[in-house]
Amino acid sequence: PSLTSLVDVMPELTEVAWERLDEFAPQELANICWGLAECDWEDEFFFGLLADTINKKAQRWGKRQVDLDLPQVACSFAKLGIVNKPLMRTVADRSMGMMRQINDWGLCALTWVFTEALP
């Protein structure tokens, strides 16, 4: 069968991803968030599952994941206008401890998320 639109494939994609969320590495979680945001796929239920998974895992993430993956996750949620306060608290808490070490893109992304997208 051929795909006529994203609407045809996204439900199955998110269902398969849901089954595997616990297996996703930090970059994979950030990438799926960003990919869905780029497609304007506003599935608040699925993003809630993503947020829960990221909240559980982010406490063990190292510098690279806090530096790159958490800002990308935060931007993805913000781009879609999905506010998940526990996730944003996790992003803020994990980032604050490493603020002086976060790369320029990460700083800009977090500034945008916390000042413009999620005031």
mmCIF file of N, CA and C in Angstrom:
data_model
loop_
_atom_site.group_PDB
_atom_site.id
_atom_site.type_symbol
_atom_site.label_atom_id
_atom_site.label_comp_id
_atom_site.label_asym_id
_atom_site.label_seq_id
_atom_site.Cartn_x
_atom_site.Cartn_y
_atom_site.Cartn_z
ATOM 1 N N PRO A 1 0.833 -1.203 0.000
ATOM 2 C CA PRO A 1 0.000 0.000 0.000
ATOM 3 C C PRO A 1 0.870 1.257 0.000
ATOM 4 N N SER A 2 0.394 2.276 -0.688
ATOM 5 C CA SER A 2 1.144 3.524 -0.716
ATOM 6 C C SER A 2 0.614 4.474 0.346
ATOM 7 N N LEU A 3 1.480 5.334 0.803
ATOM 8 C CA LEU A 3 1.102 6.322 1.812
ATOM 9 C C LEU A 3 0.621 7.579 1.112
ATOM 10 N N THR A 4 -0.515 8.063 1.516
ATOM 11 C CA THR A 4 -1.026 9.283 0.913
ATOM 12 C C THR A 4 -0.727 10.505 1.769
ATOM 13 N N SER A 5 -0.452 10.293 3.053
ATOM 14 C CA SER A 5 -0.122 11.427 3.911
ATOM 15 C C SER A 5 0.467 10.926 5.225
ATOM 16 N N LEU A 6 0.974 11.867 6.006
ATOM 17 C CA LEU A 6 1.493 11.521 7.320
ATOM 18 C C LEU A 6 0.417 10.892 8.194
ATOM 19 N N VAL A 7 -0.809 11.323 8.013
ATOM 20 C CA VAL A 7 -1.912 10.810 8.816
ATOM 21 C C VAL A 7 -2.022 9.296 8.666
ATOM 22 N N ASP A 8 -1.617 8.784 7.527
ATOM 23 C CA ASP A 8 -1.687 7.347 7.285
ATOM 24 C C ASP A 8 -0.640 6.557 8.077
ATOM 25 N N VAL A 9 0.518 7.147 8.292
ATOM 26 C CA VAL A 9 1.622 6.401 8.887
ATOM 27 C C VAL A 9 1.875 6.748 10.356
ATOM 28 N N MET A 10 1.567 7.946 10.778
ATOM 29 C CA MET A 10 1.937 8.378 12.120
ATOM 30 C C MET A 10 1.317 7.551 13.249
ATOM 31 N N PRO A 11 0.055 7.169 13.172
ATOM 32 C CA PRO A 11 -0.473 6.357 14.271
ATOM 33 C C PRO A 11 0.301 5.051 14.480
ATOM 34 N N GLU A 12 0.645 4.394 13.395
ATOM 35 C CA GLU A 12 1.401 3.147 13.535
ATOM 36 C C GLU A 12 2.827 3.417 14.002
ATOM 37 N N LEU A 13 3.440 4.470 13.481
ATOM 38 C CA LEU A 13 4.790 4.827 13.921
ATOM 39 C C LEU A 13 4.831 5.099 15.414
ATOM 40 N N THR A 14 3.892 5.897 15.906
ATOM 41 C CA THR A 14 3.898 6.218 17.332
ATOM 42 C C THR A 14 3.553 4.989 18.177
ATOM 43 N N GLU A 15 2.714 4.109 17.647
ATOM 44 C CA GLU A 15 2.387 2.880 18.378
ATOM 45 C C GLU A 15 3.623 2.000 18.536
ATOM 46 N N VAL A 16 4.377 1.834 17.458
ATOM 47 C CA VAL A 16 5.592 1.016 17.519
ATOM 48 C C VAL A 16 6.621 1.681 18.437
ATOM 49 N N ALA A 17 6.761 2.986 18.335
ATOM 50 C CA ALA A 17 7.698 3.704 19.210
ATOM 51 C C ALA A 17 7.290 3.542 20.671
ATOM 52 N N TRP A 18 5.986 3.626 20.951
ATOM 53 C CA TRP A 18 5.473 3.476 22.313
ATOM 54 C C TRP A 18 5.912 2.137 22.907
ATOM 55 N N GLU A 19 5.850 1.096 22.089
ATOM 56 C CA GLU A 19 6.238 -0.232 22.553
ATOM 57 C C GLU A 19 7.724 -0.314 22.885
ATOM 58 N N ARG A 20 8.524 0.573 22.292
ATOM 59 C CA ARG A 20 9.979 0.504 22.444
ATOM 60 C C ARG A 20 10.583 1.650 23.248
ATOM 61 N N LEU A 21 9.763 2.543 23.787
ATOM 62 C CA LEU A 21 10.295 3.741 24.444
ATOM 63 C C LEU A 21 11.348 3.432 25.497
ATOM 64 N N ASP A 22 11.148 2.385 26.266
ATOM 65 C CA ASP A 22 12.116 2.059 27.316
ATOM 66 C C ASP A 22 13.478 1.668 26.757
ATOM 67 N N GLU A 23 13.519 1.275 25.492
ATOM 68 C CA GLU A 23 14.773 0.873 24.855
ATOM 69 C C GLU A 23 15.499 2.050 24.211
ATOM 70 N N PHE A 24 14.816 3.179 24.029
ATOM 71 C CA PHE A 24 15.405 4.315 23.323
ATOM 72 C C PHE A 24 16.525 4.958 24.146
ATOM 73 N N ALA A 25 17.630 5.236 23.469
ATOM 74 C CA ALA A 25 18.716 6.002 24.070
ATOM 75 C C ALA A 25 18.310 7.484 24.100
ATOM 76 N N PRO A 26 19.024 8.314 24.862
ATOM 77 C CA PRO A 26 18.662 9.730 24.938
ATOM 78 C C PRO A 26 18.556 10.421 23.575
ATOM 79 N N GLN A 27 19.515 10.180 22.700
ATOM 80 C CA GLN A 27 19.472 10.816 21.381
ATOM 81 C C GLN A 27 18.255 10.355 20.588
ATOM 82 N N GLU A 28 17.902 9.099 20.701
ATOM 83 C CA GLU A 28 16.727 8.585 19.989
ATOM 84 C C GLU A 28 15.444 9.219 20.526
ATOM 85 N N LEU A 29 15.366 9.425 21.835
ATOM 86 C CA LEU A 29 14.203 10.105 22.406
ATOM 87 C C LEU A 29 14.121 11.547 21.905
ATOM 88 N N ALA A 30 15.269 12.224 21.896
ATOM 89 C CA ALA A 30 15.298 13.601 21.397
ATOM 90 C C ALA A 30 14.927 13.651 19.915
ATOM 91 N N ASN A 31 15.420 12.697 19.150
ATOM 92 C CA ASN A 31 15.139 12.680 17.714
ATOM 93 C C ASN A 31 13.668 12.419 17.412
ATOM 94 N N ILE A 32 13.043 11.514 18.154
ATOM 95 C CA ILE A 32 11.624 11.258 17.879
ATOM 96 C C ILE A 32 10.787 12.469 18.270
ATOM 97 N N CYS A 33 11.158 13.114 19.374
ATOM 98 C CA CYS A 33 10.442 14.345 19.755
ATOM 99 C C CYS A 33 10.560 15.393 18.660
ATOM 100 N N TRP A 34 11.784 15.607 18.180
ATOM 101 C CA TRP A 34 12.005 16.625 17.160
ATOM 102 C C TRP A 34 11.325 16.251 15.842
ATOM 103 N N GLY A 35 11.415 15.007 15.457
ATOM 104 C CA GLY A 35 10.769 14.571 14.213
ATOM 105 C C GLY A 35 9.267 14.782 14.243
ATOM 106 N N LEU A 36 8.643 14.430 15.349
ATOM 107 C CA LEU A 36 7.201 14.638 15.477
ATOM 108 C C LEU A 36 6.860 16.120 15.486
ATOM 109 N N ALA A 37 7.689 16.917 16.140
ATOM 110 C CA ALA A 37 7.456 18.365 16.164
ATOM 111 C C ALA A 37 7.591 18.961 14.764
ATOM 112 N N GLU A 38 8.572 18.491 14.019
ATOM 113 C CA GLU A 38 8.757 18.990 12.650
ATOM 114 C C GLU A 38 7.575 18.631 11.750
ATOM 115 N N CYS A 39 6.916 17.543 12.059
ATOM 116 C CA CYS A 39 5.728 17.123 11.298
ATOM 117 C C CYS A 39 4.445 17.750 11.854
ATOM 118 N N ASP A 40 4.593 18.582 12.892
ATOM 119 C CA ASP A 40 3.438 19.187 13.568
ATOM 120 C C ASP A 40 2.469 18.135 14.083
ATOM 121 N N TRP A 41 3.010 17.028 14.572
ATOM 122 C CA TRP A 41 2.190 15.937 15.093
ATOM 123 C C TRP A 41 1.905 16.198 16.569
ATOM 124 N N GLU A 42 0.791 16.815 16.856
ATOM 125 C CA GLU A 42 0.430 17.224 18.217
ATOM 126 C C GLU A 42 -0.377 16.142 18.926
ATOM 127 N N ASP A 43 0.279 15.093 19.285
ATOM 128 C CA ASP A 43 -0.362 13.983 19.996
ATOM 129 C C ASP A 43 0.010 14.122 21.474
ATOM 130 N N GLU A 44 -0.812 14.849 22.222
ATOM 131 C CA GLU A 44 -0.482 15.134 23.619
ATOM 132 C C GLU A 44 -0.363 13.864 24.455
ATOM 133 N N PHE A 45 -1.151 12.846 24.141
ATOM 134 C CA PHE A 45 -1.044 11.587 24.873
ATOM 135 C C PHE A 45 0.342 10.968 24.670
ATOM 136 N N PHE A 46 0.769 10.862 23.403
ATOM 137 C CA PHE A 46 2.072 10.266 23.128
ATOM 138 C C PHE A 46 3.198 11.120 23.692
ATOM 139 N N PHE A 47 3.072 12.441 23.577
ATOM 140 C CA PHE A 47 4.095 13.318 24.157
ATOM 141 C C PHE A 47 4.118 13.196 25.678
ATOM 142 N N GLY A 48 2.988 12.887 26.284
ATOM 143 C CA GLY A 48 2.965 12.616 27.717
ATOM 144 C C GLY A 48 3.761 11.368 28.056
ATOM 145 N N LEU A 49 3.621 10.345 27.220
ATOM 146 C CA LEU A 49 4.409 9.124 27.411
ATOM 147 C C LEU A 49 5.903 9.403 27.239
ATOM 148 N N LEU A 50 6.224 10.206 26.223
ATOM 149 C CA LEU A 50 7.622 10.585 26.011
ATOM 150 C C LEU A 50 8.154 11.331 27.233
ATOM 151 N N ALA A 51 7.377 12.276 27.731
ATOM 152 C CA ALA A 51 7.803 13.064 28.891
ATOM 153 C C ALA A 51 8.037 12.165 30.103
ATOM 154 N N ASP A 52 7.126 11.238 30.347
ATOM 155 C CA ASP A 52 7.287 10.320 31.482
ATOM 156 C C ASP A 52 8.566 9.499 31.345
ATOM 157 N N THR A 53 8.814 9.000 30.146
ATOM 158 C CA THR A 53 10.009 8.198 29.897
ATOM 159 C C THR A 53 11.267 9.024 30.096
ATOM 160 N N ILE A 54 11.271 10.237 29.537
ATOM 161 C CA ILE A 54 12.444 11.112 29.648
ATOM 162 C C ILE A 54 12.669 11.513 31.108
ATOM 163 N N ASN A 55 11.597 11.818 31.827
ATOM 164 C CA ASN A 55 11.735 12.173 33.243
ATOM 165 C C ASN A 55 12.385 11.050 34.041
ATOM 166 N N LYS A 56 12.018 9.817 33.745
ATOM 167 C CA LYS A 56 12.595 8.675 34.457
ATOM 168 C C LYS A 56 14.078 8.494 34.121
ATOM 169 N N LYS A 57 14.411 8.689 32.856
ATOM 170 C CA LYS A 57 15.767 8.397 32.399
ATOM 171 C C LYS A 57 16.746 9.554 32.571
ATOM 172 N N ALA A 58 16.264 10.784 32.518
ATOM 173 C CA ALA A 58 17.154 11.959 32.458
ATOM 174 C C ALA A 58 18.029 12.130 33.696
ATOM 175 N N GLN A 59 17.618 11.583 34.817
ATOM 176 C CA GLN A 59 18.427 11.703 36.040
ATOM 177 C C GLN A 59 19.768 10.981 35.890
ATOM 178 N N ARG A 60 19.843 10.046 34.964
ATOM 179 C CA ARG A 60 21.077 9.271 34.748
ATOM 180 C C ARG A 60 21.847 9.741 33.517
ATOM 181 N N TRP A 61 21.335 10.745 32.811
ATOM 182 C CA TRP A 61 22.006 11.205 31.608
ATOM 183 C C TRP A 61 23.251 11.998 31.961
ATOM 184 N N GLY A 62 24.262 11.840 31.120
ATOM 185 C CA GLY A 62 25.518 12.548 31.324
ATOM 186 C C GLY A 62 25.538 13.909 30.644
ATOM 187 N N LYS A 63 26.723 14.521 30.645
ATOM 188 C CA LYS A 63 26.889 15.869 30.106
ATOM 189 C C LYS A 63 26.410 15.975 28.665
ATOM 190 N N ARG A 64 26.798 15.047 27.818
ATOM 191 C CA ARG A 64 26.430 15.130 26.400
ATOM 192 C C ARG A 64 24.910 15.138 26.218
ATOM 193 N N GLN A 65 24.219 14.321 26.975
ATOM 194 C CA GLN A 65 22.767 14.250 26.843
ATOM 195 C C GLN A 65 22.091 15.512 27.379
ATOM 196 N N VAL A 66 22.616 16.051 28.478
ATOM 197 C CA VAL A 66 22.069 17.295 29.027
ATOM 198 C C VAL A 66 22.420 18.456 28.107
ATOM 199 N N ASP A 67 23.566 18.388 27.490
ATOM 200 C CA ASP A 67 24.072 19.428 26.601
ATOM 201 C C ASP A 67 23.296 19.503 25.285
ATOM 202 N N LEU A 68 22.928 18.356 24.738
ATOM 203 C CA LEU A 68 22.305 18.320 23.410
ATOM 204 C C LEU A 68 20.874 17.793 23.409
ATOM 205 N N ASP A 69 20.660 16.669 24.060
ATOM 206 C CA ASP A 69 19.370 15.991 23.944
ATOM 207 C C ASP A 69 18.248 16.680 24.726
ATOM 208 N N LEU A 70 18.522 17.103 25.954
ATOM 209 C CA LEU A 70 17.464 17.775 26.717
ATOM 210 C C LEU A 70 17.014 19.084 26.063
ATOM 211 N N PRO A 71 17.912 19.935 25.567
ATOM 212 C CA PRO A 71 17.433 21.130 24.869
ATOM 213 C C PRO A 71 16.594 20.789 23.629
ATOM 214 N N GLN A 72 16.975 19.748 22.904
ATOM 215 C CA GLN A 72 16.204 19.359 21.722
ATOM 216 C C GLN A 72 14.817 18.864 22.121
ATOM 217 N N VAL A 73 14.731 18.114 23.194
ATOM 218 C CA VAL A 73 13.434 17.660 23.702
ATOM 219 C C VAL A 73 12.584 18.864 24.082
ATOM 220 N N ALA A 74 13.171 19.788 24.846
ATOM 221 C CA ALA A 74 12.426 20.973 25.294
ATOM 222 C C ALA A 74 11.935 21.789 24.109
ATOM 223 N N CYS A 75 12.773 21.968 23.110
ATOM 224 C CA CYS A 75 12.366 22.713 21.906
ATOM 225 C C CYS A 75 11.223 22.010 21.179
ATOM 226 N N SER A 76 11.267 20.716 21.146
ATOM 227 C CA SER A 76 10.221 19.947 20.457
ATOM 228 C C SER A 76 8.864 20.162 21.112
ATOM 229 N N PHE A 77 8.831 20.047 22.422
ATOM 230 C CA PHE A 77 7.577 20.264 23.141
ATOM 231 C C PHE A 77 7.105 21.703 22.939
ATOM 232 N N ALA A 78 8.027 22.649 23.056
ATOM 233 C CA ALA A 78 7.672 24.061 22.922
ATOM 234 C C ALA A 78 7.183 24.392 21.520
ATOM 235 N N LYS A 79 7.829 23.823 20.517
ATOM 236 C CA LYS A 79 7.431 24.077 19.128
ATOM 237 C C LYS A 79 5.969 23.705 18.899
ATOM 238 N N LEU A 80 5.524 22.651 19.563
ATOM 239 C CA LEU A 80 4.141 22.199 19.418
ATOM 240 C C LEU A 80 3.196 22.860 20.425
ATOM 241 N N GLY A 81 3.765 23.625 21.354
ATOM 242 C CA GLY A 81 2.930 24.268 22.360
ATOM 243 C C GLY A 81 2.448 23.296 23.420
ATOM 244 N N ILE A 82 3.147 22.182 23.588
ATOM 245 C CA ILE A 82 2.783 21.194 24.601
ATOM 246 C C ILE A 82 3.580 21.502 25.866
ATOM 247 N N VAL A 83 2.878 21.853 26.921
ATOM 248 C CA VAL A 83 3.518 22.187 28.188
ATOM 249 C C VAL A 83 3.398 20.991 29.124
ATOM 250 N N ASN A 84 4.531 20.452 29.495
ATOM 251 C CA ASN A 84 4.577 19.361 30.450
ATOM 252 C C ASN A 84 5.471 19.837 31.591
ATOM 253 N N LYS A 85 4.845 20.327 32.655
ATOM 254 C CA LYS A 85 5.605 20.943 33.742
ATOM 255 C C LYS A 85 6.626 20.015 34.389
ATOM 256 N N PRO A 86 6.301 18.748 34.636
ATOM 257 C CA PRO A 86 7.342 17.873 35.203
ATOM 258 C C PRO A 86 8.563 17.738 34.285
ATOM 259 N N LEU A 87 8.331 17.657 32.987
ATOM 260 C CA LEU A 87 9.457 17.563 32.057
ATOM 261 C C LEU A 87 10.269 18.853 32.060
ATOM 262 N N MET A 88 9.596 19.992 32.022
ATOM 263 C CA MET A 88 10.321 21.266 32.014
ATOM 264 C C MET A 88 11.097 21.461 33.314
ATOM 265 N N ARG A 89 10.553 20.956 34.421
ATOM 266 C CA ARG A 89 11.270 21.017 35.701
ATOM 267 C C ARG A 89 12.531 20.146 35.624
ATOM 268 N N THR A 90 12.401 18.963 35.018
ATOM 269 C CA THR A 90 13.567 18.090 34.842
ATOM 270 C C THR A 90 14.612 18.763 33.963
ATOM 271 N N VAL A 91 14.171 19.356 32.869
ATOM 272 C CA VAL A 91 15.110 20.058 31.969
ATOM 273 C C VAL A 91 15.825 21.166 32.736
ATOM 274 N N ALA A 92 15.073 21.956 33.479
ATOM 275 C CA ALA A 92 15.671 23.065 34.226
ATOM 276 C C ALA A 92 16.626 22.550 35.306
ATOM 277 N N ASP A 93 16.195 21.571 36.067
ATOM 278 C CA ASP A 93 17.034 21.050 37.151
ATOM 279 C C ASP A 93 18.331 20.453 36.628
ATOM 280 N N ARG A 94 18.236 19.648 35.593
ATOM 281 C CA ARG A 94 19.445 19.002 35.037
ATOM 282 C C ARG A 94 20.353 20.023 34.366
ATOM 283 N N SER A 95 19.772 21.017 33.725
ATOM 284 C CA SER A 95 20.567 22.032 33.021
ATOM 285 C C SER A 95 21.260 22.984 33.992
ATOM 286 N N MET A 96 20.584 23.338 35.075
ATOM 287 C CA MET A 96 21.157 24.303 36.022
ATOM 288 C C MET A 96 22.491 23.834 36.585
ATOM 289 N N GLY A 97 22.603 22.564 36.832
ATOM 290 C CA GLY A 97 23.842 22.041 37.379
ATOM 291 C C GLY A 97 25.001 22.046 36.398
ATOM 292 N N MET A 98 24.700 22.257 35.127
ATOM 293 C CA MET A 98 25.739 22.210 34.092
ATOM 294 C C MET A 98 25.722 23.454 33.203
ATOM 295 N N MET A 99 25.065 24.497 33.633
ATOM 296 C CA MET A 99 24.843 25.666 32.780
ATOM 297 C C MET A 99 26.127 26.197 32.143
ATOM 298 N N ARG A 100 27.197 26.252 32.882
ATOM 299 C CA ARG A 100 28.453 26.804 32.338
ATOM 300 C C ARG A 100 29.119 25.863 31.329
ATOM 301 N N GLN A 101 28.658 24.631 31.265
ATOM 302 C CA GLN A 101 29.246 23.661 30.351
ATOM 303 C C GLN A 101 28.382 23.397 29.118
ATOM 304 N N ILE A 102 27.145 23.883 29.116
ATOM 305 C CA ILE A 102 26.241 23.632 27.989
ATOM 306 C C ILE A 102 26.707 24.419 26.773
ATOM 307 N N ASN A 103 26.649 23.789 25.616
ATOM 308 C CA ASN A 103 27.092 24.424 24.374
ATOM 309 C C ASN A 103 26.207 25.622 24.016
ATOM 310 N N ASP A 104 26.689 26.450 23.095
ATOM 311 C CA ASP A 104 25.970 27.668 22.711
ATOM 312 C C ASP A 104 24.566 27.374 22.190
ATOM 313 N N TRP A 105 24.441 26.349 21.342
ATOM 314 C CA TRP A 105 23.111 26.015 20.819
ATOM 315 C C TRP A 105 22.171 25.639 21.950
ATOM 316 N N GLY A 106 22.641 24.822 22.879
ATOM 317 C CA GLY A 106 21.815 24.407 24.006
ATOM 318 C C GLY A 106 21.360 25.596 24.837
ATOM 319 N N LEU A 107 22.268 26.547 25.079
ATOM 320 C CA LEU A 107 21.897 27.750 25.833
ATOM 321 C C LEU A 107 20.833 28.563 25.094
ATOM 322 N N CYS A 108 21.035 28.731 23.804
ATOM 323 C CA CYS A 108 20.050 29.481 23.006
ATOM 324 C C CYS A 108 18.702 28.765 22.989
ATOM 325 N N ALA A 109 18.732 27.459 22.827
ATOM 326 C CA ALA A 109 17.493 26.678 22.787
ATOM 327 C C ALA A 109 16.748 26.790 24.108
ATOM 328 N N LEU A 110 17.462 26.626 25.209
ATOM 329 C CA LEU A 110 16.814 26.705 26.519
ATOM 330 C C LEU A 110 16.291 28.109 26.805
ATOM 331 N N THR A 111 17.040 29.120 26.380
ATOM 332 C CA THR A 111 16.576 30.499 26.555
ATOM 333 C C THR A 111 15.268 30.706 25.809
ATOM 334 N N TRP A 112 15.211 30.233 24.565
ATOM 335 C CA TRP A 112 13.977 30.365 23.775
ATOM 336 C C TRP A 112 12.826 29.629 24.444
ATOM 337 N N VAL A 113 13.075 28.406 24.868
ATOM 338 C CA VAL A 113 12.008 27.597 25.470
ATOM 339 C C VAL A 113 11.446 28.277 26.706
ATOM 340 N N PHE A 114 12.327 28.733 27.609
ATOM 341 C CA PHE A 114 11.857 29.249 28.882
ATOM 342 C C PHE A 114 11.421 30.706 28.845
ATOM 343 N N THR A 115 11.772 31.457 27.789
ATOM 344 C CA THR A 115 11.346 32.865 27.757
ATOM 345 C C THR A 115 10.287 33.160 26.714
ATOM 346 N N GLU A 116 10.305 32.438 25.627
ATOM 347 C CA GLU A 116 9.375 32.735 24.542
ATOM 348 C C GLU A 116 8.280 31.689 24.376
ATOM 349 N N ALA A 117 8.675 30.449 24.312
ATOM 350 C CA ALA A 117 7.737 29.389 23.990
ATOM 351 C C ALA A 117 6.897 28.965 25.197
ATOM 352 N N LEU A 118 7.474 29.014 26.381
ATOM 353 C CA LEU A 118 6.769 28.576 27.586
ATOM 354 C C LEU A 118 6.878 29.646 28.670
ATOM 355 N N PRO A 119 6.319 30.793 28.425
ATOM 356 C CA PRO A 119 6.468 31.877 29.422
ATOM 357 C C PRO A 119 5.757 31.563 30.733
#
